[in-house]
mmCIF file of C-alpha atoms in Angstrom:
data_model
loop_
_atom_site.group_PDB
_atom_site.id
_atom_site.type_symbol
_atom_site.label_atom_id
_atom_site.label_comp_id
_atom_site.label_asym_id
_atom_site.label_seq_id
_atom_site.Cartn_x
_atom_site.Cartn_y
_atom_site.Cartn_z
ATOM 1 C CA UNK X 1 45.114 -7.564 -127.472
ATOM 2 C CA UNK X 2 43.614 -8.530 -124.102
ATOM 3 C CA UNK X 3 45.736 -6.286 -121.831
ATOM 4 C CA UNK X 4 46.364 -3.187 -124.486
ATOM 5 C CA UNK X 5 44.894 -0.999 -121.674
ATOM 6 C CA UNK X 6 47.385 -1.617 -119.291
ATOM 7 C CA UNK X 7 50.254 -0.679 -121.661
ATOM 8 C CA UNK X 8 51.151 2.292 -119.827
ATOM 9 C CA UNK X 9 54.785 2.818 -120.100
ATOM 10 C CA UNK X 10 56.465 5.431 -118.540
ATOM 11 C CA UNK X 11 53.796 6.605 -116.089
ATOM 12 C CA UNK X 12 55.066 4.607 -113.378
ATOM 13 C CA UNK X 13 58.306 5.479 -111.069
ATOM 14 C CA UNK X 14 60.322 2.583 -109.924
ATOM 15 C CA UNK X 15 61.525 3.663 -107.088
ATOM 16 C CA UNK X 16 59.075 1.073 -105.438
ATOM 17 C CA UNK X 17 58.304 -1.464 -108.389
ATOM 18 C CA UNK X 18 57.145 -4.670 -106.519
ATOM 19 C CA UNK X 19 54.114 -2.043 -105.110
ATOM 20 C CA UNK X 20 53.684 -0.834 -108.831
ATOM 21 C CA UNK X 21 53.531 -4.355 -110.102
ATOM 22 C CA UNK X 22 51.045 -5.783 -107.511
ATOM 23 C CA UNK X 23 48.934 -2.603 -108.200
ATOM 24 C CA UNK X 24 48.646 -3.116 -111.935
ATOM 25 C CA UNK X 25 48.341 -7.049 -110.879
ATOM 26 C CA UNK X 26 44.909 -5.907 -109.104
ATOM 27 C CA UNK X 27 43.986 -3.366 -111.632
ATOM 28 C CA UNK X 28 44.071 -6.538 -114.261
ATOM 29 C CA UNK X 29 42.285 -9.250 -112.336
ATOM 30 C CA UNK X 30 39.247 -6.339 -111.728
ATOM 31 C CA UNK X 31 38.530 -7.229 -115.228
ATOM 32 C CA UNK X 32 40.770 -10.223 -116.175
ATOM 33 C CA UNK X 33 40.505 -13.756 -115.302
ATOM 34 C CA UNK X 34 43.720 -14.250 -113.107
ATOM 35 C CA UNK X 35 44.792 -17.303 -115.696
ATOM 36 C CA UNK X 36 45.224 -14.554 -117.945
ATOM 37 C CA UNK X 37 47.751 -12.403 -115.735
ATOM 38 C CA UNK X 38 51.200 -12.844 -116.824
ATOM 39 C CA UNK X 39 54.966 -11.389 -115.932
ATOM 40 C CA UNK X 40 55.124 -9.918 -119.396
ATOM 41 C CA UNK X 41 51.887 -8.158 -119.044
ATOM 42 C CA UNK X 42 53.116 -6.475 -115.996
ATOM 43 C CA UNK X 43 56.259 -5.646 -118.016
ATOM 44 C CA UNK X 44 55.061 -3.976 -120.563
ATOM 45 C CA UNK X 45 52.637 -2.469 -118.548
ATOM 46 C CA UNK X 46 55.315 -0.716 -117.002
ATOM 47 C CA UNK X 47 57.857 -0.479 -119.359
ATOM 48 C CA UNK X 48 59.641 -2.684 -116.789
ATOM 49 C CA UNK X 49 62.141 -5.342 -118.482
ATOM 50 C CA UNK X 50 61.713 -8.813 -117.339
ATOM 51 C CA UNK X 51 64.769 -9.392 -115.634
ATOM 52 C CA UNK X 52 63.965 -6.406 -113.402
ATOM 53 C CA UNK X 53 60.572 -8.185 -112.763
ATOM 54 C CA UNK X 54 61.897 -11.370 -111.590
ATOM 55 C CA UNK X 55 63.829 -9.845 -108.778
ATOM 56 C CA UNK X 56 60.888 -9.675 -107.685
ATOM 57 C CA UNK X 57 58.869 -12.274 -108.573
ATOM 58 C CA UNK X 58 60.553 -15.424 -109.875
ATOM 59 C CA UNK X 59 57.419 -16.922 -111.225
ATOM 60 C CA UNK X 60 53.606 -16.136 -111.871
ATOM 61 C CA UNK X 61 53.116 -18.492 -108.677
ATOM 62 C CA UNK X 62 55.224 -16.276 -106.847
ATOM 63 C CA UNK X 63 52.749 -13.439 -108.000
ATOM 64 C CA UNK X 64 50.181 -15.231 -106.752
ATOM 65 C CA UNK X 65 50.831 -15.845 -103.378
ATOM 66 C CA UNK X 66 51.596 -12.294 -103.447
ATOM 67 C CA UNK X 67 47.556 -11.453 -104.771
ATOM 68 C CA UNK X 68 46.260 -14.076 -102.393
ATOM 69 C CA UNK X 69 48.377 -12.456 -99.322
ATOM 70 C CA UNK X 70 47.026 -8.851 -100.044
ATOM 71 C CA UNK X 71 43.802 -10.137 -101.389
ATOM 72 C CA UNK X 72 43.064 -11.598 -98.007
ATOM 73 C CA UNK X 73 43.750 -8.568 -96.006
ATOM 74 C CA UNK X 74 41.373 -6.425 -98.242
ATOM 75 C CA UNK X 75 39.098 -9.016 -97.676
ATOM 76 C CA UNK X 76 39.716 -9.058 -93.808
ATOM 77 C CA UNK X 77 39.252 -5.210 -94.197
ATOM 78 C CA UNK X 78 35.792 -5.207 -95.913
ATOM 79 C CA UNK X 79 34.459 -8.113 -93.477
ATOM 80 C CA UNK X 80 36.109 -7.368 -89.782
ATOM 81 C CA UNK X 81 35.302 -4.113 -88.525
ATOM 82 C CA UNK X 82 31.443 -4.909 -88.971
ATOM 83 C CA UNK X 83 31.654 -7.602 -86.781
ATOM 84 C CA UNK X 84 33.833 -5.654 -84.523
ATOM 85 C CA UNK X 85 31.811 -3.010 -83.972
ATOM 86 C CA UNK X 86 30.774 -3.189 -80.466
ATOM 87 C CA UNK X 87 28.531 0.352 -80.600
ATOM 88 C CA UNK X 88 26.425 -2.221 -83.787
ATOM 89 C CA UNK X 89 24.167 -4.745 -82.110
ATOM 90 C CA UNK X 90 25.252 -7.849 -82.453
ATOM 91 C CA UNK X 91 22.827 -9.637 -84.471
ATOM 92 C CA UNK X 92 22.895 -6.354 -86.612
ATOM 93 C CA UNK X 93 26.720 -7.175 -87.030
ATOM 94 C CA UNK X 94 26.327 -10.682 -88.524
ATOM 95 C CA UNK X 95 23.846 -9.721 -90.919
ATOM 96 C CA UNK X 96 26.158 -6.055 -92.511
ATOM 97 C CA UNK X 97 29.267 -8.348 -92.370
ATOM 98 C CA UNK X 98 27.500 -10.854 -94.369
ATOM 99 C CA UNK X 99 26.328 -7.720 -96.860
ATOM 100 C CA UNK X 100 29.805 -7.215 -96.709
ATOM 101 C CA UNK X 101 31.262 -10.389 -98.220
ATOM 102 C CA UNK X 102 28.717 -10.650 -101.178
ATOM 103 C CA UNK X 103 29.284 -7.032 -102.068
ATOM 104 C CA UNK X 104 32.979 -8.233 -101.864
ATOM 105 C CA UNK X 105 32.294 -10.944 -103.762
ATOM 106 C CA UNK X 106 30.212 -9.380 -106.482
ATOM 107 C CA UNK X 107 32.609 -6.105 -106.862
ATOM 108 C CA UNK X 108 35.687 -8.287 -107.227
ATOM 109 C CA UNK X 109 34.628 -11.511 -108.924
ATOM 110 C CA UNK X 110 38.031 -12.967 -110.548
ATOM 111 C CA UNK X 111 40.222 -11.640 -106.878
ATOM 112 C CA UNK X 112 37.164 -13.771 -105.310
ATOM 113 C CA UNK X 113 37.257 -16.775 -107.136
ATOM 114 C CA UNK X 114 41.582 -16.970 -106.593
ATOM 115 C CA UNK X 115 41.026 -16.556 -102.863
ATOM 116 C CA UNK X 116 38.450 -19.080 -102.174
ATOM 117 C CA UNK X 117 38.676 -21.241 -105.515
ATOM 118 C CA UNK X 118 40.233 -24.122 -106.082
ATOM 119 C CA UNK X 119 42.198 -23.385 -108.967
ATOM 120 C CA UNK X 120 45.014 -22.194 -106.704
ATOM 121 C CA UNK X 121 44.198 -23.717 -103.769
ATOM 122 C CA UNK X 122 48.051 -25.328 -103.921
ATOM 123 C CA UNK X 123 49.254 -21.893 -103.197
ATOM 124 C CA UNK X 124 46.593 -20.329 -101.155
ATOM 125 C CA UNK X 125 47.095 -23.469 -98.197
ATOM 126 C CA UNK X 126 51.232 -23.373 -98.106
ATOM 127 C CA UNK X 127 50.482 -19.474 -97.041
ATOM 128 C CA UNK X 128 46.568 -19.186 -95.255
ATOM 129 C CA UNK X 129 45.536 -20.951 -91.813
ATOM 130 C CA UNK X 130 41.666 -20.514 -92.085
ATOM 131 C CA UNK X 131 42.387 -21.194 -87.775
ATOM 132 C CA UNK X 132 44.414 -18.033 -87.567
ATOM 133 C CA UNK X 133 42.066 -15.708 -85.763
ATOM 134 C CA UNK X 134 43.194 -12.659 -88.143
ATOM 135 C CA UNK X 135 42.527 -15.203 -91.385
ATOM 136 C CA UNK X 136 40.218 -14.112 -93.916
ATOM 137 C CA UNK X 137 37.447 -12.222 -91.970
ATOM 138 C CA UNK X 138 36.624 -15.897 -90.493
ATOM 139 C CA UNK X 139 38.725 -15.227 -87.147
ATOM 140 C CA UNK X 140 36.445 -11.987 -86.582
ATOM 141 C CA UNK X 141 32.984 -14.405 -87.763
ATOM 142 C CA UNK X 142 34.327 -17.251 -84.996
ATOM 143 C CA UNK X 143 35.411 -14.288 -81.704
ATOM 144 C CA UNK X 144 31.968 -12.757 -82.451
ATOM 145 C CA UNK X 145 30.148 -15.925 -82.276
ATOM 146 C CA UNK X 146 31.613 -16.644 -79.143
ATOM 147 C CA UNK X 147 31.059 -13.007 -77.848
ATOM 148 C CA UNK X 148 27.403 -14.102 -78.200
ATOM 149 C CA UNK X 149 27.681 -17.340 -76.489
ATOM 150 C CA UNK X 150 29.295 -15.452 -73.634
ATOM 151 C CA UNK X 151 26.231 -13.276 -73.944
ATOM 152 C CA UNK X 152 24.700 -16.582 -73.748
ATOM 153 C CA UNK X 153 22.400 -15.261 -77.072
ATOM 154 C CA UNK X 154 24.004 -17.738 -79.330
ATOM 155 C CA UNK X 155 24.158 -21.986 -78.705
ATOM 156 C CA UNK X 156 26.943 -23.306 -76.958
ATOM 157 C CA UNK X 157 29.471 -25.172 -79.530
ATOM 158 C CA UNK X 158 32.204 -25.223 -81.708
ATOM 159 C CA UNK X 159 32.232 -21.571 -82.751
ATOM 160 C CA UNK X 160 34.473 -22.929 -85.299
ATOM 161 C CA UNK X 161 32.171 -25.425 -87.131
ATOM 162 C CA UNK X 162 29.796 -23.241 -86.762
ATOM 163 C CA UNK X 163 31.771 -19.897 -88.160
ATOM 164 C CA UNK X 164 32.053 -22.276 -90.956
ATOM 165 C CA UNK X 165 29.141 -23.585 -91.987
ATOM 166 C CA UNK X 166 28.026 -19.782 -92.022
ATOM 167 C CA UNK X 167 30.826 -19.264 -94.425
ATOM 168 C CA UNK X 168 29.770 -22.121 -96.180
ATOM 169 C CA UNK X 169 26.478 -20.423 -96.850
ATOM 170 C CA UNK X 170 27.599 -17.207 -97.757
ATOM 171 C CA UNK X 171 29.851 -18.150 -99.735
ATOM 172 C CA UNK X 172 27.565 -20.564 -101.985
ATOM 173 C CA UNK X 173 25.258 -17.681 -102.334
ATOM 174 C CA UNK X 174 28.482 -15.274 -103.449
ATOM 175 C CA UNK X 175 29.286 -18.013 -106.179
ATOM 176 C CA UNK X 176 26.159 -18.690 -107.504
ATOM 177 C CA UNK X 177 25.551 -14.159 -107.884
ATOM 178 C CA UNK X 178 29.013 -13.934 -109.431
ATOM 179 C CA UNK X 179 29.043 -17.204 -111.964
ATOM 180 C CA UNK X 180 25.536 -15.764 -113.151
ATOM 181 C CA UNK X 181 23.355 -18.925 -112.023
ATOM 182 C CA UNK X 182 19.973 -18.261 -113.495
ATOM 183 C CA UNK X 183 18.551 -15.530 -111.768
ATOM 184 C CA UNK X 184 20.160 -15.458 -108.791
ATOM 185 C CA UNK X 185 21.673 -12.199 -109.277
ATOM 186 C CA UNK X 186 18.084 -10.604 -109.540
ATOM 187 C CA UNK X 187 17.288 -12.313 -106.178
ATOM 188 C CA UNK X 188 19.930 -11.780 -104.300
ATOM 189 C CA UNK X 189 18.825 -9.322 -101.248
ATOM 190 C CA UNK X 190 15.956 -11.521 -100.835
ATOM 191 C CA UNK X 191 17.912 -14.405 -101.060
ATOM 192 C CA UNK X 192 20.340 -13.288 -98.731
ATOM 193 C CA UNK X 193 17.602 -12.251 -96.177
ATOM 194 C CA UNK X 194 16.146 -15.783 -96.054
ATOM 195 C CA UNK X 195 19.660 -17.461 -95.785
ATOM 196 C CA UNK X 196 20.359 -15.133 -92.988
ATOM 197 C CA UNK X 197 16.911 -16.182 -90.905
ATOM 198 C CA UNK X 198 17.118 -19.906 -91.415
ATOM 199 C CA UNK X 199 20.721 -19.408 -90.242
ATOM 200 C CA UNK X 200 19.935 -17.238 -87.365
ATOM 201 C CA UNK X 201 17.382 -19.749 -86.720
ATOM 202 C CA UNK X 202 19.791 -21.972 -86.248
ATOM 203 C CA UNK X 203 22.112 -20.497 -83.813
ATOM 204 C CA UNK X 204 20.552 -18.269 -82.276
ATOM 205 C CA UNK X 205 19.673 -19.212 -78.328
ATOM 206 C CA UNK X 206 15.947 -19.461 -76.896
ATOM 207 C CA UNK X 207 16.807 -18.032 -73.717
ATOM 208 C CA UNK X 208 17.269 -14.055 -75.044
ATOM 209 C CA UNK X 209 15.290 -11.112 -76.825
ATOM 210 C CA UNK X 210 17.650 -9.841 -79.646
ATOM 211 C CA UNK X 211 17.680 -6.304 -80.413
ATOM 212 C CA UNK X 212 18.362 -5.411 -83.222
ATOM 213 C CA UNK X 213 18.266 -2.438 -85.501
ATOM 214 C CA UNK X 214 17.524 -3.405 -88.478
ATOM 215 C CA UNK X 215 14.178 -2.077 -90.273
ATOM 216 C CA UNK X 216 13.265 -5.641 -91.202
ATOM 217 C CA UNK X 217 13.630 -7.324 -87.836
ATOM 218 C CA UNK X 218 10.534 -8.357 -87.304
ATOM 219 C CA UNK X 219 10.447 -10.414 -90.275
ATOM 220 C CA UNK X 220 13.656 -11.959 -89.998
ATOM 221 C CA UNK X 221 13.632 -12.485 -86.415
ATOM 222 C CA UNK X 222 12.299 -15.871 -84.712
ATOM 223 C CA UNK X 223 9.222 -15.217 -83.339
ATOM 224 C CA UNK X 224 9.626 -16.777 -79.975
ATOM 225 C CA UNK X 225 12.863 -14.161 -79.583
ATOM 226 C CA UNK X 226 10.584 -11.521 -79.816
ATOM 227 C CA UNK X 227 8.078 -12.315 -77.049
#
């Protein structure tokens, strides 16, 4: 049986269930598809009878939105802080934070897929603002990206459209390493170091000399910045 691994009764306290429950929720969709997931997994998981479980969540839905809240903040948590970083150069910043969300993406596959699919995309829009500056790691992308226009080292525009055609990018590249699409996989630090110069390329402004850190700067870098 699919979940005979999680059938763990009596190891867990229920003093705080609804924590125990969205723990062994996680612990499934690491290797699970989330389709999979049910309230009578989590039950017997936990030795937990259902009508105990539905006082806290009346539904699998209601799970969901539950794994999509938290999901998003462990997202948020892997992707901010390298873009916050203020002692990190900035350009340096853009490029670990990107790092960030494929490693995200590539450790947590079936967690990624519910928060930016579309299979629950129903549930995932009554409860996420992708405008809410503390949404999804794309509030941090859009207030650094206008902490370089200020800086006047990226264009002038809508930091916005522009945080999300970023997104857009790294987040075809994170779907195409985690759905196995040819040999992407194999690629993927080179393929991630092109995407990042054709997109620095792109925002990047003519007027300033980056600095950066990184050991492969002068390859990724636009030549004219470096003059």
């Amino acid at each position: 049986m699919l979940y005979n691994k999680f059938m763990i009764k009596n190891k867990y306290h229920h003093g705080n269930l609804k924590e125990e429950l969205i723990d062994i929720a996680f612990k499934y969709i690491k290797e699970n598809d989330v389709e999979s997931l049910t309230l009578k997994i989590l039950g017997d998981s936990t030795g937990t009878s259902r009508s105990a479980i539905y006082r806290h969540f009346k539904s699998k839905n209601d799970l969901i939105e539950t794994i999509i809240t938290k999901g998003f903040e462990y997202f948020d948590d892997c992707v901010s802080p390298a873009l916050h970083d203020n002692e990190v150069p900035l350009i340096d910043r853009f490029y670990l934070s990107g790092k960030r969300i494929i490693k995200f993406a590539n450790e947590n596959p079936n967690l990624y897929r519910l928060l930016f699919g579309k299979n629950y995309a129903h549930i995932r829009e009554e409860i996420i603002d992708l405008k809410d500056e503390n949404c999804s790691g794309l509030g941090a992308l859009k207030t650094t990206l206008e902490e370089g226009q200020a800086l006047g080292m990226i264009q002038e525009g809508d930091s916005y459209q522009m945080a999300i055609v970023i997104w857009a990018s790294l987040h075809g590249l994170a779907s195409l390493i985690i759905d196995g699409f040819m040999d992407v996989e194999k690629l993927a630090d080179e393929l991630y170091d092109n995407m990042f110069k054709y997109l620095l390329n792109g925002i990047v402004s003519n007027k300033i000399k980056f600095i950066s850190s990184l050991p492969f700067s002068d390859r990724i870098l636009p030549q004219k910045l470096k003059k």
